[in-house]
Tab-separated table of C-alpha atoms and ligand atoms in Angstrom:
chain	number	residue	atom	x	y	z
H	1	UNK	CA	69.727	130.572	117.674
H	2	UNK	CA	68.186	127.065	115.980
H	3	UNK	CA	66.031	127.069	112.959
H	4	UNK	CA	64.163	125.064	112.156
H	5	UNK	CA	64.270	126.419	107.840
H	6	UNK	CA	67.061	124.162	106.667
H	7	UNK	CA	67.505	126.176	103.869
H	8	UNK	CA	70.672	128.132	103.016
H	9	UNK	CA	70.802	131.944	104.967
H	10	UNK	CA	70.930	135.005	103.240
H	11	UNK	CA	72.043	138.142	104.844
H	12	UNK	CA	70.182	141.431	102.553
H	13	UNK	CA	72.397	144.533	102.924
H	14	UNK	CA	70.444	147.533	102.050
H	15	UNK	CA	70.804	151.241	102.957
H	16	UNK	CA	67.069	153.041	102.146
H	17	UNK	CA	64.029	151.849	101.991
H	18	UNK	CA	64.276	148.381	101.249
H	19	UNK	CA	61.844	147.725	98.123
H	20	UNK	CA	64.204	144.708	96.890
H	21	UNK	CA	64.389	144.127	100.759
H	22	UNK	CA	60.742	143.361	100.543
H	23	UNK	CA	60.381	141.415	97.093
H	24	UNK	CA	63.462	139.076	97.990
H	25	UNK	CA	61.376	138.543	101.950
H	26	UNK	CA	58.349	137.886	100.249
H	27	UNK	CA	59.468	135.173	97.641
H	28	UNK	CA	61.826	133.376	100.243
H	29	UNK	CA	58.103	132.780	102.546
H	30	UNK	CA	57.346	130.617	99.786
H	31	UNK	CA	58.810	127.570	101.481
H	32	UNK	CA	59.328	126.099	97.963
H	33	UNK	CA	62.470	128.831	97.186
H	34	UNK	CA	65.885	127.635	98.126
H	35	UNK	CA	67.056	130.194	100.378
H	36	UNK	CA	65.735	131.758	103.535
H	37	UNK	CA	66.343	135.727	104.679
H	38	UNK	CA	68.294	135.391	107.819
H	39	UNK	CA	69.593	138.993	108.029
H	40	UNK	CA	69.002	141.981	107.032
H	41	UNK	CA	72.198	144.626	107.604
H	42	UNK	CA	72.326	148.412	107.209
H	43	UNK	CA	74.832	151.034	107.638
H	44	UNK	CA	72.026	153.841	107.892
H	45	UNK	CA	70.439	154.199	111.595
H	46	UNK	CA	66.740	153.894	111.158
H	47	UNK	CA	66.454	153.067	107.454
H	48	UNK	CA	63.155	151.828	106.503
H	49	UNK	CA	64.720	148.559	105.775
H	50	UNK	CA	65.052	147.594	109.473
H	51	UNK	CA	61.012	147.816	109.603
H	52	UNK	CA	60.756	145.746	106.707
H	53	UNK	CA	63.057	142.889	108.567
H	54	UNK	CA	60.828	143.514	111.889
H	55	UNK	CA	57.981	143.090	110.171
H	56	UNK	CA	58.978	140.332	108.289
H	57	UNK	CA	60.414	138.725	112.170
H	58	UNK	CA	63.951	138.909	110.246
H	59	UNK	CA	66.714	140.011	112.567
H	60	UNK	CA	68.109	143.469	111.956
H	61	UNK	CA	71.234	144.792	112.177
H	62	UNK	CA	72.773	148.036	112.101
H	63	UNK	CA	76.509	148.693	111.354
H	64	UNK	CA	77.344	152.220	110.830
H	65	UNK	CA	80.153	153.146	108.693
H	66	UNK	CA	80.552	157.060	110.390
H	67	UNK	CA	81.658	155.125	113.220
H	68	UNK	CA	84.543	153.371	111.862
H	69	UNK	CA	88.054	154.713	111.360
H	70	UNK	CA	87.989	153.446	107.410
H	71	UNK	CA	86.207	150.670	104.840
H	72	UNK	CA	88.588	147.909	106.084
H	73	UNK	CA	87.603	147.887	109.700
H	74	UNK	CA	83.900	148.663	108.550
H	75	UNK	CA	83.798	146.035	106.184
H	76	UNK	CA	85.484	143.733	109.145
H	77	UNK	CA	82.513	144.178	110.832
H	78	UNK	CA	79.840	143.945	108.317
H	79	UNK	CA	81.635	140.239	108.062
H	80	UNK	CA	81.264	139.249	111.199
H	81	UNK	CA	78.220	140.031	111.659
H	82	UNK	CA	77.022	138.479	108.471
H	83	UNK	CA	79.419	135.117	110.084
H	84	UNK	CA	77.479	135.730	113.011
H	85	UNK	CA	74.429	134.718	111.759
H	86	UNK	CA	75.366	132.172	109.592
H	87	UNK	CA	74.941	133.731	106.485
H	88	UNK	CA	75.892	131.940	103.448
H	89	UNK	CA	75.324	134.053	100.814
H	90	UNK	CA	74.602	137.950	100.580
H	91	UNK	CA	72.477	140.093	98.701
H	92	UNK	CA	72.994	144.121	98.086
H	93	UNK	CA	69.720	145.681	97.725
H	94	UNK	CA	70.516	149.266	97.454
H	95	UNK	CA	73.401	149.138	99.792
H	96	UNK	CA	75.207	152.158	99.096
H	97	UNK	CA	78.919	151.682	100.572
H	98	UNK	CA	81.630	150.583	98.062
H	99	UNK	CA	83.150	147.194	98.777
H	100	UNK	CA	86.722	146.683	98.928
H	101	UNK	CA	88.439	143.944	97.091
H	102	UNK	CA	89.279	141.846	99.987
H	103	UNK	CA	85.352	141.834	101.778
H	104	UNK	CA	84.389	141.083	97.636
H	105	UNK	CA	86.685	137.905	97.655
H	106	UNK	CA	85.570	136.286	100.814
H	107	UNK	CA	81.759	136.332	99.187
H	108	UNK	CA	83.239	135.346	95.488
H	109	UNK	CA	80.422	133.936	93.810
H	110	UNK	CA	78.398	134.111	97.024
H	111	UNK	CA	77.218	138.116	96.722
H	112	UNK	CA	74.979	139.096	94.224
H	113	UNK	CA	74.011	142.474	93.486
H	114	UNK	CA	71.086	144.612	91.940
H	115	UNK	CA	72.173	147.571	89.186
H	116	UNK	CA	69.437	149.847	87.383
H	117	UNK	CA	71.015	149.553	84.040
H	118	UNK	CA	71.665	146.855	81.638
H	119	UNK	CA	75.199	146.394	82.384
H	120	UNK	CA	77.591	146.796	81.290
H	121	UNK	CA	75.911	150.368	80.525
H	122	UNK	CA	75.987	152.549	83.131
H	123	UNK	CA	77.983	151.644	85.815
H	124	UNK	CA	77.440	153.989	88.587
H	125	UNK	CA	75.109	156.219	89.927
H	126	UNK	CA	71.673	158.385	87.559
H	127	UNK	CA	71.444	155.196	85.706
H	128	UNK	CA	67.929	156.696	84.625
H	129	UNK	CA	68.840	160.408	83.893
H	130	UNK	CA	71.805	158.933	81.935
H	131	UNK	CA	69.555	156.537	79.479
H	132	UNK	CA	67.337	159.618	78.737
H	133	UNK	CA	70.286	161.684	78.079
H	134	UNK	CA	71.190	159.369	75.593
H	135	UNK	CA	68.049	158.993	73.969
H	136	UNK	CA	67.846	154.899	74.763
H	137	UNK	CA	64.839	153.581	73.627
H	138	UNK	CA	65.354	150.396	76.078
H	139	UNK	CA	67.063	150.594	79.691
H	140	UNK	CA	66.180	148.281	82.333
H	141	UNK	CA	67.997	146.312	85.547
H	142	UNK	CA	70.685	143.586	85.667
H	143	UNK	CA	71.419	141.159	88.910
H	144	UNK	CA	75.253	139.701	88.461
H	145	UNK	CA	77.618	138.660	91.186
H	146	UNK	CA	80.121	140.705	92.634
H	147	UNK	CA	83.362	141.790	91.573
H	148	UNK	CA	86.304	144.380	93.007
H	149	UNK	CA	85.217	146.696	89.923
H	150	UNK	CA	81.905	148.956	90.547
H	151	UNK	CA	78.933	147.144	89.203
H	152	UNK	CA	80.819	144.724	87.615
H	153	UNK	CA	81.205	141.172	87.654
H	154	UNK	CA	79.149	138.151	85.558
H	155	UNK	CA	75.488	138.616	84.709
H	156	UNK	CA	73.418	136.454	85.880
H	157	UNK	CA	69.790	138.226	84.925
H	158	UNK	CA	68.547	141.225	83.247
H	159	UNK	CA	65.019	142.796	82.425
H	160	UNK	CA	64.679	145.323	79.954
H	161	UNK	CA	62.256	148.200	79.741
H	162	UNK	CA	60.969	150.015	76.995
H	163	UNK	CA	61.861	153.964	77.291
H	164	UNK	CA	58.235	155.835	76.469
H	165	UNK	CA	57.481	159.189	75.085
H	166	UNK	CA	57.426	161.479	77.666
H	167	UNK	CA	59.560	159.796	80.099
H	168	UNK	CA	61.306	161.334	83.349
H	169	UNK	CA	63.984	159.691	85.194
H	170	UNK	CA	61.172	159.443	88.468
H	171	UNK	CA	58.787	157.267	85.422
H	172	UNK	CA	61.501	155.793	84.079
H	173	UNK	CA	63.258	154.594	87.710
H	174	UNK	CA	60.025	153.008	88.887
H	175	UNK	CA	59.435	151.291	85.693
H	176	UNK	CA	63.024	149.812	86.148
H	177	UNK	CA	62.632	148.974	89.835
H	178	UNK	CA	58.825	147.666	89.340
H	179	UNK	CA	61.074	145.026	87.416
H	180	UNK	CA	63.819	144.442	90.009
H	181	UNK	CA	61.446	143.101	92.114
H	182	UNK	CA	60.733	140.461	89.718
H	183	UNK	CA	64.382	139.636	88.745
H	184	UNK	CA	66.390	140.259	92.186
H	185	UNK	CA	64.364	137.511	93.439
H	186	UNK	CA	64.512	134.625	90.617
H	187	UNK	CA	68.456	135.343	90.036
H	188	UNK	CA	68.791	134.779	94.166
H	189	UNK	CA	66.700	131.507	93.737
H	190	UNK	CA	69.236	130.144	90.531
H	191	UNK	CA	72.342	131.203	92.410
H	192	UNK	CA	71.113	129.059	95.699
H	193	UNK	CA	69.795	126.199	93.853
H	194	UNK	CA	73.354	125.794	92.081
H	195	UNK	CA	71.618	126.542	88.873
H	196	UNK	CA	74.537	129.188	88.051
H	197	UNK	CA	77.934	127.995	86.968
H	198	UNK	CA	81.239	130.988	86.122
H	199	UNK	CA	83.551	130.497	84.583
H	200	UNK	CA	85.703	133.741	84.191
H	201	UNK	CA	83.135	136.620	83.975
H	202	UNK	CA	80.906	134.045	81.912
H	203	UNK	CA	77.926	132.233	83.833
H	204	UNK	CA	75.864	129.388	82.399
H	205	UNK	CA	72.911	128.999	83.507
H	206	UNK	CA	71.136	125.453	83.364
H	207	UNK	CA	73.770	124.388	81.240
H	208	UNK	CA	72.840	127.869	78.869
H	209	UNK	CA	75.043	130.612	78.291
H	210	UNK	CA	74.226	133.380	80.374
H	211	UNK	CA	72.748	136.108	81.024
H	212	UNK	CA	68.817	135.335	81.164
H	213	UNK	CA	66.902	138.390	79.619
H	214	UNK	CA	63.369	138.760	80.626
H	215	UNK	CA	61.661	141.244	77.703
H	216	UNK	CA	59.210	143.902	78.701
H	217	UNK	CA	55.883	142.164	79.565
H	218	UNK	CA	53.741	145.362	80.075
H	219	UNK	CA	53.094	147.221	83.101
Y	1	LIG	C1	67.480	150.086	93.497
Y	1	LIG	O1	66.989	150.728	92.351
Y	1	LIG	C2	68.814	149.441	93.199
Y	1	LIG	O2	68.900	148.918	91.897
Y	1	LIG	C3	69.749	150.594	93.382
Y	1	LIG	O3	69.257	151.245	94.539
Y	1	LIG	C4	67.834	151.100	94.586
Y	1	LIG	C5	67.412	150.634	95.957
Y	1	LIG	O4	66.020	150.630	96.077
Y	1	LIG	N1	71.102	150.144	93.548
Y	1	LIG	C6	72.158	150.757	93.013
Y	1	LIG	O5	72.081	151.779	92.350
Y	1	LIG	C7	73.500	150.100	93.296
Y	1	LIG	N2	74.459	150.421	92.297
Y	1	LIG	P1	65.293	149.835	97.237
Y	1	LIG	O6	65.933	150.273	98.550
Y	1	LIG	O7	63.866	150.283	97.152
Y	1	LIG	O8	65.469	148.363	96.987
């Protein structure tokens, strides 16, 4: 298929609903940011994501781990597909499969992921339950490319919340992800414009030692 956007593809792998899905589709129309959405991949039949995409007149495409024998031969085909459509860089939005070390390596530096924490706290899943449990009084969301290592790998952007009085994890979760909207797509934009240099698990960004940290601005 031609098109006619020169800019560089991104493939979005999600698994749910697709909220980052959305906030990366909608700052990419703005033919001023460096990257188009060329794809958007999910290994959950019917996931809201794939209306998003439609919507959005983004191909969709489903590949569905249950029907693969194991990761590797999944994860082969997650890659071509993503090859398929020329993608040259990938974002996980929610995609809920762990990545094994050799799909991570052929998108070093080139996959870039969203995390509900401020990393490296809470790796993993409950980010939100876990920061109340510990009585934070600041959580928030970090974007950093991706490494072997769960949620690891250099940080590229982070947003912090405050933690309020009365807090549950549902409040506390969509003050974080009201904020990954915001971040998910500037980090995308600095990574694609070559605005992002690592070295090591260190980035620098404009020439500045990395990561940016956006401070609470209010709700
Ligand atoms: C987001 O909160 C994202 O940070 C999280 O899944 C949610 C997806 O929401 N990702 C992870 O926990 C990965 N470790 P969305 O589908 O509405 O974008």
């Amino acid at each position: 298929m031609t098109n006619a956007d020169q800019r560089p593809c991104v493939a979005v792998l999600a698994s749910g609903g697709g909220t980052n899905l959305q906030a990366l589709i909608d700052a990419a129309q703005d033919p001023a940011f460096p990257a188009r959405i060329g794809l958007v991949l999910t290994n959950m039949p019917g996931a809201y994501c794939l209306d998003r995409a439609k919507a959005a007149g983004i191909p969709g495409a489903v590949v569905d781990h249950r029907d693969y024998a194991d990761r590797p031969t999944f994860e082969a085909a997650v890659d071509l597909t993503l090859r398929d459509y020329g993608a040259e860089f990938v974002c996980l939005a929610g995609f809920m499969r762990i990545l094994t070390e050799g799909f991570v390596r052929a998108w070093h530096d080139r996959m870039l992921n969203i995390h509900p924490s401020l990393l490296p706290k809470y790796k993993g899943l409950h980010t939100h339950r876990r920061a109340l449990e510990a009585g934070d009084d600041v959580h928030g969301c970090t974007v950093h490319l991706v490494r072997p290592e769960l949620d690891d790998g250099p940080l590229i952007l982070q947003a912090e919340v405050p933690v309020l009085p009365g807090d549950t994890e549902e409040t506390l979760q969509q003050r974080v992800l009201s904020r990954e909207h915001v971040i998910f797509p500037q980090a995308l934009a600095l990574v694609t414009a070559g605005r992002v240099e690592v070295s090591g698990s260190e980035t620098r960004i404009d020439g500045e030692p990395g990561p940016l940290r956006l401070s609470w601005a209010g709700e």
